[in-house]
């Protein structure tokens, strides 16, 4: 039997409506020991995934876990927005036999990761680089849901604060978008939010809107959309300008995404920069940067100010892992009475990020 290492380890996780990623690192957070990416909806609870993952490790049990959760967290309990899961820090610590478990909003974790990005995974849309020191910043990410988070400068460091701003009301800007709102209100009579437009099946909804205004869908297009990931197929067709409804859907998606990123920048006065993360950003935003930036900057009397705010696309799919590791290292440093590394929030900040809830 393989002998287990005696070096402490760190568990970090990214719990989303589609996939759950778990990673086990050494106690310094430098070396990846074990990793798994599992489909969330195929498991009844997070405990089921975590216990199976930990039991497969030939390494010591972790002493701390930081788990990013796609949903609000209140009183140390997280509700996953697009899954019937509830996670409780205290229960998880007991069930997983981990002394310290911290649940943090997934965008708060990603935001923490944005503070530690190497230059090669940060694509500036207009060649302006973020200016973190002395400025607030913001993070937005469209995926299964639409996440938004704040990086608030407190005079010496950034405090990471989650929001649920993706659930704010979708605000049409043009006659076409007013028509889109009416179309979506029939599909989602409870609430038409930015998340309904920009995440999950949002791109598919935009495609359906434009397809309903045109002629009959060609059989070849219908077959392509029936195979595999429908949204990915629409994005491929739209980016290649291979089918007009898909092209218009991608273009409008980029414009509305830019507009909401600009709304976030205004609400947070994020003069230091806005980070755009998530799989959709990596594929669509750079290809439609002009439309995105036009939507971002077109804010009437504040258009000139908006043109000075850096916008950066995060091309690193593991930015959340970076953030979770930074948080975990701060927890360990605080527990051991050491000073955290520069630019990292102390334990109090991590707890704030884990507990604060902003719903829209």
CSV table of C-alpha atoms in Angstrom, one decimal:
chain,number,residue,atom,x,y,z
A,1,UNK,CA,0.0,0.0,0.0
A,2,UNK,CA,1.2,3.5,-0.9
A,3,UNK,CA,2.3,5.4,2.2
A,4,UNK,CA,0.4,8.6,2.8
A,5,UNK,CA,2.3,11.8,3.0
A,6,UNK,CA,2.3,13.6,6.4
A,7,UNK,CA,2.3,17.1,4.9
A,8,UNK,CA,-0.9,19.1,5.5
A,9,UNK,CA,-3.1,19.7,2.5
A,10,UNK,CA,-5.7,22.3,1.3
A,11,UNK,CA,-9.0,21.5,-0.4
A,12,UNK,CA,-10.5,24.0,-2.8
A,13,UNK,CA,-13.6,23.7,-4.8
A,14,UNK,CA,-15.7,25.5,-7.4
A,15,UNK,CA,-19.3,24.4,-7.1
A,16,UNK,CA,-21.5,25.3,-10.0
A,17,UNK,CA,-24.9,24.4,-11.5
A,18,UNK,CA,-23.2,22.4,-14.2
A,19,UNK,CA,-19.9,21.2,-12.9
A,20,UNK,CA,-18.1,20.8,-9.5
A,21,UNK,CA,-14.3,21.0,-9.6
A,22,UNK,CA,-12.4,19.8,-6.5
A,23,UNK,CA,-8.7,20.2,-6.1
A,24,UNK,CA,-6.3,19.1,-3.4
A,25,UNK,CA,-3.1,21.1,-2.9
A,26,UNK,CA,-0.1,20.8,-0.6
A,27,UNK,CA,-0.1,22.9,2.5
A,28,UNK,CA,1.6,25.9,0.8
A,29,UNK,CA,-1.0,25.9,-2.0
A,30,UNK,CA,1.8,25.4,-4.6
A,31,UNK,CA,1.5,21.8,-5.8
A,32,UNK,CA,-1.6,20.2,-7.1
A,33,UNK,CA,-2.0,16.7,-5.6
A,34,UNK,CA,-5.3,15.6,-7.0
A,35,UNK,CA,-8.2,17.1,-9.0
A,36,UNK,CA,-11.6,16.0,-10.3
A,37,UNK,CA,-14.3,17.7,-12.4
A,38,UNK,CA,-17.7,16.1,-12.0
A,39,UNK,CA,-21.2,16.8,-13.4
A,40,UNK,CA,-23.1,18.4,-10.5
A,41,UNK,CA,-26.6,17.3,-11.5
A,42,UNK,CA,-25.7,13.6,-11.4
A,43,UNK,CA,-25.2,13.8,-7.6
A,44,UNK,CA,-27.8,14.3,-5.0
A,45,UNK,CA,-25.6,16.3,-2.6
A,46,UNK,CA,-22.2,17.9,-2.5
A,47,UNK,CA,-21.2,15.7,0.4
A,48,UNK,CA,-21.5,12.7,-1.9
A,49,UNK,CA,-19.0,14.2,-4.4
A,50,UNK,CA,-16.6,15.4,-1.7
A,51,UNK,CA,-16.4,12.2,0.3
A,52,UNK,CA,-15.8,10.1,-2.8
A,53,UNK,CA,-13.1,12.6,-3.9
A,54,UNK,CA,-11.3,12.6,-0.5
A,55,UNK,CA,-11.5,8.9,-0.1
A,56,UNK,CA,-9.5,8.5,-3.4
A,57,UNK,CA,-6.6,10.6,-2.2
A,58,UNK,CA,-3.4,9.0,-1.1
A,59,UNK,CA,-2.6,12.2,0.9
A,60,UNK,CA,-3.5,13.4,4.4
A,61,UNK,CA,-6.9,14.9,5.0
A,62,UNK,CA,-7.0,18.6,4.4
A,63,UNK,CA,-6.9,21.0,7.4
A,64,UNK,CA,-8.8,23.8,5.6
A,65,UNK,CA,-11.2,23.9,2.7
A,66,UNK,CA,-12.4,27.0,0.7
A,67,UNK,CA,-15.4,26.2,-1.5
A,68,UNK,CA,-16.7,28.7,-4.1
A,69,UNK,CA,-20.5,28.3,-4.5
A,70,UNK,CA,-22.6,29.6,-7.3
A,71,UNK,CA,-25.3,31.2,-5.1
A,72,UNK,CA,-25.9,33.4,-2.0
A,73,UNK,CA,-24.4,32.6,1.4
A,74,UNK,CA,-26.1,33.5,4.6
A,75,UNK,CA,-25.3,32.5,8.2
A,76,UNK,CA,-22.6,30.2,6.9
A,77,UNK,CA,-25.2,28.3,4.7
A,78,UNK,CA,-25.1,28.4,0.9
A,79,UNK,CA,-27.9,27.8,-1.5
A,80,UNK,CA,-26.8,26.8,-5.0
A,81,UNK,CA,-28.9,28.9,-7.4
A,82,UNK,CA,-29.2,26.3,-10.2
A,83,UNK,CA,-29.1,23.1,-8.1
A,84,UNK,CA,-31.3,21.7,-5.2
A,85,UNK,CA,-28.2,21.7,-2.9
A,86,UNK,CA,-27.7,23.4,0.4
A,87,UNK,CA,-24.3,23.5,2.0
A,88,UNK,CA,-23.6,24.3,5.7
A,89,UNK,CA,-20.0,25.1,6.8
A,90,UNK,CA,-20.5,23.5,10.2
A,91,UNK,CA,-22.1,20.3,8.8
A,92,UNK,CA,-19.5,20.0,6.1
A,93,UNK,CA,-16.6,20.4,8.6
A,94,UNK,CA,-18.1,17.6,10.6
A,95,UNK,CA,-19.0,15.2,7.7
A,96,UNK,CA,-15.7,15.8,5.8
A,97,UNK,CA,-13.6,15.8,9.0
A,98,UNK,CA,-12.0,19.1,8.0
A,99,UNK,CA,-11.2,21.5,10.9
A,100,UNK,CA,-12.1,24.7,9.0
A,101,UNK,CA,-14.5,25.0,6.0
A,102,UNK,CA,-15.3,28.3,4.4
A,103,UNK,CA,-18.1,28.8,1.9
A,104,UNK,CA,-17.7,31.8,-0.4
A,105,UNK,CA,-19.7,33.1,-3.3
A,106,UNK,CA,-18.1,31.8,-6.5
A,107,UNK,CA,-17.6,35.3,-7.9
A,108,UNK,CA,-16.0,36.5,-4.7
A,109,UNK,CA,-13.5,33.6,-5.1
A,110,UNK,CA,-12.9,34.5,-8.7
A,111,UNK,CA,-12.5,38.2,-7.7
A,112,UNK,CA,-9.9,37.2,-5.2
A,113,UNK,CA,-8.2,35.3,-8.0
A,114,UNK,CA,-8.2,38.3,-10.3
A,115,UNK,CA,-5.9,40.0,-7.8
A,116,UNK,CA,-3.2,37.4,-8.6
A,117,UNK,CA,-3.5,37.1,-12.4
A,118,UNK,CA,-0.3,36.7,-14.5
A,119,UNK,CA,-0.2,39.0,-17.5
A,120,UNK,CA,-0.5,36.1,-19.9
A,121,UNK,CA,-4.1,35.3,-18.8
A,122,UNK,CA,-5.4,38.9,-18.7
A,123,UNK,CA,-6.4,40.2,-22.1
A,124,UNK,CA,-7.0,44.0,-22.0
A,125,UNK,CA,-9.7,44.9,-24.5
A,126,UNK,CA,-8.4,48.4,-25.1
A,127,UNK,CA,-4.8,48.1,-24.0
A,128,UNK,CA,-5.5,49.8,-20.7
A,129,UNK,CA,-4.2,47.9,-17.7
A,130,UNK,CA,-6.0,47.7,-14.4
A,131,UNK,CA,-4.8,50.2,-11.8
A,132,UNK,CA,-5.7,48.3,-8.5
A,133,UNK,CA,-3.9,50.5,-5.9
A,134,UNK,CA,-6.3,53.2,-4.6
A,135,UNK,CA,-9.2,52.2,-6.8
A,136,UNK,CA,-12.3,50.0,-6.6
A,137,UNK,CA,-12.6,47.2,-9.2
A,138,UNK,CA,-15.3,44.8,-10.3
A,139,UNK,CA,-15.7,41.3,-11.7
A,140,UNK,CA,-18.5,39.9,-13.9
A,141,UNK,CA,-18.8,36.4,-15.3
A,142,UNK,CA,-21.5,34.8,-17.5
A,143,UNK,CA,-21.8,31.0,-17.3
A,144,UNK,CA,-24.5,28.8,-15.9
A,145,UNK,CA,-25.5,32.0,-14.0
A,146,UNK,CA,-24.4,35.6,-14.2
A,147,UNK,CA,-22.0,36.4,-11.3
A,148,UNK,CA,-20.9,39.8,-10.2
A,149,UNK,CA,-18.5,40.8,-7.4
A,150,UNK,CA,-16.9,43.9,-6.0
A,151,UNK,CA,-13.2,44.6,-5.1
A,152,UNK,CA,-13.4,47.5,-2.7
A,153,UNK,CA,-10.2,49.4,-1.8
A,154,UNK,CA,-10.1,50.1,1.9
A,155,UNK,CA,-6.9,52.2,1.9
A,156,UNK,CA,-4.4,49.3,2.0
A,157,UNK,CA,-6.0,46.3,0.3
A,158,UNK,CA,-9.0,45.1,-1.6
A,159,UNK,CA,-12.0,43.7,0.2
A,160,UNK,CA,-13.8,41.0,-1.8
A,161,UNK,CA,-17.5,41.4,-1.6
A,162,UNK,CA,-20.1,39.2,-3.5
A,163,UNK,CA,-23.3,40.4,-4.9
A,164,UNK,CA,-26.3,38.8,-6.7
A,165,UNK,CA,-26.4,41.7,-9.2
A,166,UNK,CA,-27.0,39.3,-12.1
A,167,UNK,CA,-30.6,39.0,-11.0
A,168,UNK,CA,-31.3,42.7,-11.4
A,169,UNK,CA,-34.0,43.7,-13.9
A,170,UNK,CA,-33.0,43.6,-17.5
A,171,UNK,CA,-33.2,47.2,-18.8
A,172,UNK,CA,-33.8,47.5,-22.6
A,173,UNK,CA,-31.9,50.3,-24.3
A,174,UNK,CA,-33.4,50.2,-27.9
A,175,UNK,CA,-36.7,49.4,-29.6
A,176,UNK,CA,-35.3,46.0,-30.6
A,177,UNK,CA,-34.4,45.2,-26.9
A,178,UNK,CA,-37.9,46.3,-25.9
A,179,UNK,CA,-39.2,43.7,-28.3
A,180,UNK,CA,-36.8,41.2,-26.8
A,181,UNK,CA,-38.0,42.0,-23.3
A,182,UNK,CA,-41.6,41.3,-24.3
A,183,UNK,CA,-40.5,38.0,-25.9
A,184,UNK,CA,-38.6,37.0,-22.8
A,185,UNK,CA,-41.4,38.0,-20.4
A,186,UNK,CA,-43.6,35.4,-22.0
A,187,UNK,CA,-40.8,32.8,-21.5
A,188,UNK,CA,-40.0,34.0,-18.0
A,189,UNK,CA,-43.2,35.6,-16.6
A,190,UNK,CA,-41.8,35.7,-13.1
A,191,UNK,CA,-38.8,38.0,-13.8
A,192,UNK,CA,-36.7,39.1,-16.8
A,193,UNK,CA,-33.2,39.6,-15.3
A,194,UNK,CA,-29.8,40.1,-16.9
A,195,UNK,CA,-29.0,36.5,-15.9
A,196,UNK,CA,-31.9,35.3,-18.2
A,197,UNK,CA,-30.3,37.1,-21.1
A,198,UNK,CA,-26.6,36.6,-20.5
A,199,UNK,CA,-26.2,33.1,-18.9
A,200,UNK,CA,-27.4,29.6,-19.0
A,201,UNK,CA,-29.7,29.4,-22.0
A,202,UNK,CA,-29.6,33.2,-22.6
A,203,UNK,CA,-27.8,32.9,-25.9
A,204,UNK,CA,-30.3,30.3,-27.0
A,205,UNK,CA,-33.1,32.6,-26.0
A,206,UNK,CA,-31.6,35.4,-28.1
A,207,UNK,CA,-31.3,33.0,-31.0
A,208,UNK,CA,-34.9,31.9,-30.7
A,209,UNK,CA,-36.0,35.6,-30.6
A,210,UNK,CA,-34.3,36.3,-33.9
A,211,UNK,CA,-35.2,33.0,-35.5
A,212,UNK,CA,-38.9,33.7,-34.7
A,213,UNK,CA,-38.7,36.9,-36.7
A,214,UNK,CA,-37.2,35.2,-39.8
A,215,UNK,CA,-38.1,32.4,-42.1
A,216,UNK,CA,-38.0,28.7,-41.5
A,217,UNK,CA,-34.8,27.3,-40.0
A,218,UNK,CA,-32.8,25.3,-42.5
A,219,UNK,CA,-32.7,21.6,-41.8
A,220,UNK,CA,-28.9,21.5,-41.6
A,221,UNK,CA,-28.9,24.3,-38.9
A,222,UNK,CA,-31.6,22.5,-37.0
A,223,UNK,CA,-29.6,19.3,-37.0
A,224,UNK,CA,-26.5,21.1,-35.8
A,225,UNK,CA,-28.3,22.7,-32.9
A,226,UNK,CA,-29.8,19.4,-31.8
A,227,UNK,CA,-26.3,17.8,-31.4
A,228,UNK,CA,-24.4,18.5,-28.3
A,229,UNK,CA,-24.3,21.9,-26.6
A,230,UNK,CA,-26.9,24.1,-28.3
A,231,UNK,CA,-25.4,27.3,-27.0
A,232,UNK,CA,-21.9,26.4,-28.2
A,233,UNK,CA,-23.3,25.6,-31.6
A,234,UNK,CA,-25.1,29.0,-31.8
A,235,UNK,CA,-21.9,30.7,-30.7
A,236,UNK,CA,-19.9,28.9,-33.4
A,237,UNK,CA,-22.4,29.8,-36.1
A,238,UNK,CA,-22.7,33.4,-34.9
A,239,UNK,CA,-19.0,34.0,-34.6
A,240,UNK,CA,-18.5,32.6,-38.1
A,241,UNK,CA,-21.4,34.6,-39.4
A,242,UNK,CA,-22.7,31.4,-40.9
A,243,UNK,CA,-26.4,31.9,-40.1
A,244,UNK,CA,-28.0,35.3,-39.7
A,245,UNK,CA,-30.2,34.6,-36.5
A,246,UNK,CA,-27.1,33.2,-34.8
A,247,UNK,CA,-25.0,36.1,-35.9
A,248,UNK,CA,-27.5,38.6,-34.6
A,249,UNK,CA,-27.8,36.7,-31.3
A,250,UNK,CA,-24.1,36.7,-30.7
A,251,UNK,CA,-23.8,40.4,-31.6
A,252,UNK,CA,-26.7,41.5,-29.3
A,253,UNK,CA,-25.3,39.2,-26.6
A,254,UNK,CA,-22.0,41.0,-26.7
A,255,UNK,CA,-23.6,44.4,-26.6
A,256,UNK,CA,-25.9,43.6,-23.7
A,257,UNK,CA,-23.0,42.0,-21.8
A,258,UNK,CA,-21.0,45.1,-22.3
A,259,UNK,CA,-23.9,47.3,-21.1
A,260,UNK,CA,-24.3,45.3,-17.9
A,261,UNK,CA,-20.6,45.3,-17.3
A,262,UNK,CA,-20.7,49.1,-17.6
A,263,UNK,CA,-23.7,49.2,-15.2
A,264,UNK,CA,-21.6,47.3,-12.7
A,265,UNK,CA,-18.6,49.7,-13.2
A,266,UNK,CA,-20.8,52.7,-12.6
A,267,UNK,CA,-22.6,51.3,-9.5
A,268,UNK,CA,-19.2,50.3,-7.9
A,269,UNK,CA,-17.3,53.3,-9.4
A,270,UNK,CA,-14.8,50.6,-10.5
A,271,UNK,CA,-12.2,53.1,-11.9
A,272,UNK,CA,-9.4,50.5,-11.4
A,273,UNK,CA,-10.9,48.2,-13.9
A,274,UNK,CA,-13.5,45.6,-14.7
A,275,UNK,CA,-12.5,41.9,-15.1
A,276,UNK,CA,-14.7,39.8,-17.4
A,277,UNK,CA,-14.4,36.1,-16.5
A,278,UNK,CA,-16.1,32.9,-17.5
A,279,UNK,CA,-16.1,30.6,-20.5
A,280,UNK,CA,-18.5,32.8,-22.5
A,281,UNK,CA,-16.2,35.8,-22.1
A,282,UNK,CA,-13.2,33.9,-23.4
A,283,UNK,CA,-14.9,32.9,-26.6
A,284,UNK,CA,-17.3,35.7,-27.5
A,285,UNK,CA,-16.1,39.0,-26.0
A,286,UNK,CA,-12.6,39.2,-27.7
A,287,UNK,CA,-14.3,38.4,-31.0
A,288,UNK,CA,-16.9,41.1,-30.5
A,289,UNK,CA,-14.8,43.6,-28.5
A,290,UNK,CA,-16.1,46.6,-30.4
A,291,UNK,CA,-19.7,45.8,-29.6
A,292,UNK,CA,-18.9,44.9,-26.0
A,293,UNK,CA,-17.0,48.2,-25.4
A,294,UNK,CA,-19.6,50.3,-27.1
A,295,UNK,CA,-22.2,48.8,-24.8
A,296,UNK,CA,-19.9,49.3,-21.8
A,297,UNK,CA,-19.1,52.9,-22.6
A,298,UNK,CA,-22.4,54.3,-23.9
A,299,UNK,CA,-23.6,55.8,-20.7
A,300,UNK,CA,-24.7,59.3,-21.7
A,301,UNK,CA,-23.0,62.0,-19.6
A,302,UNK,CA,-20.6,59.4,-18.2
A,303,UNK,CA,-19.4,58.1,-21.5
A,304,UNK,CA,-16.1,59.9,-21.3
A,305,UNK,CA,-15.4,58.5,-17.8
A,306,UNK,CA,-16.3,55.0,-19.0
A,307,UNK,CA,-13.8,55.2,-21.8
A,308,UNK,CA,-11.0,55.5,-19.1
A,309,UNK,CA,-11.9,52.3,-17.2
A,310,UNK,CA,-9.8,49.3,-18.2
A,311,UNK,CA,-11.7,46.2,-19.2
A,312,UNK,CA,-9.8,42.9,-19.0
A,313,UNK,CA,-11.0,39.5,-20.2
A,314,UNK,CA,-9.7,36.7,-17.9
A,315,UNK,CA,-8.6,33.8,-20.1
A,316,UNK,CA,-7.6,31.6,-17.2
A,317,UNK,CA,-10.4,29.0,-16.6
A,318,UNK,CA,-9.0,28.4,-13.1
A,319,UNK,CA,-9.1,31.9,-11.8
A,320,UNK,CA,-11.5,30.6,-9.0
A,321,UNK,CA,-8.9,28.1,-7.9
A,322,UNK,CA,-6.3,30.9,-7.6
A,323,UNK,CA,-8.7,32.9,-5.5
A,324,UNK,CA,-9.7,29.9,-3.3
A,325,UNK,CA,-6.0,29.1,-2.7
A,326,UNK,CA,-5.3,32.8,-1.7
A,327,UNK,CA,-8.2,32.7,0.8
A,328,UNK,CA,-7.0,29.3,2.2
A,329,UNK,CA,-3.5,30.6,2.6
A,330,UNK,CA,-4.8,33.6,4.5
A,331,UNK,CA,-6.8,31.4,6.8
A,332,UNK,CA,-3.7,29.3,7.5
A,333,UNK,CA,-1.6,32.4,8.1
A,334,UNK,CA,-4.1,33.9,10.5
A,335,UNK,CA,-4.4,30.6,12.3
A,336,UNK,CA,-0.7,30.3,12.7
A,337,UNK,CA,-0.3,34.0,13.7
A,338,UNK,CA,1.7,34.8,10.6
A,339,UNK,CA,1.3,37.9,8.4
A,340,UNK,CA,-0.6,37.2,5.1
A,341,UNK,CA,1.2,37.9,1.9
A,342,UNK,CA,0.8,41.4,0.4
A,343,UNK,CA,-2.5,42.1,-1.5
A,344,UNK,CA,-4.3,39.3,0.3
A,345,UNK,CA,-7.2,39.9,2.6
A,346,UNK,CA,-7.1,38.7,6.2
A,347,UNK,CA,-9.4,36.1,7.7
A,348,UNK,CA,-12.0,38.7,8.6
A,349,UNK,CA,-12.3,39.7,5.0
A,350,UNK,CA,-12.6,36.1,3.9
A,351,UNK,CA,-15.5,35.6,6.3
A,352,UNK,CA,-17.2,38.8,5.1
A,353,UNK,CA,-17.0,37.5,1.5
A,354,UNK,CA,-18.4,34.2,2.6
A,355,UNK,CA,-21.3,35.6,4.5
A,356,UNK,CA,-22.4,38.7,2.8
A,357,UNK,CA,-25.5,38.4,0.6
A,358,UNK,CA,-26.7,40.9,-1.9
A,359,UNK,CA,-29.8,39.8,-3.8
A,360,UNK,CA,-31.5,41.4,-6.7
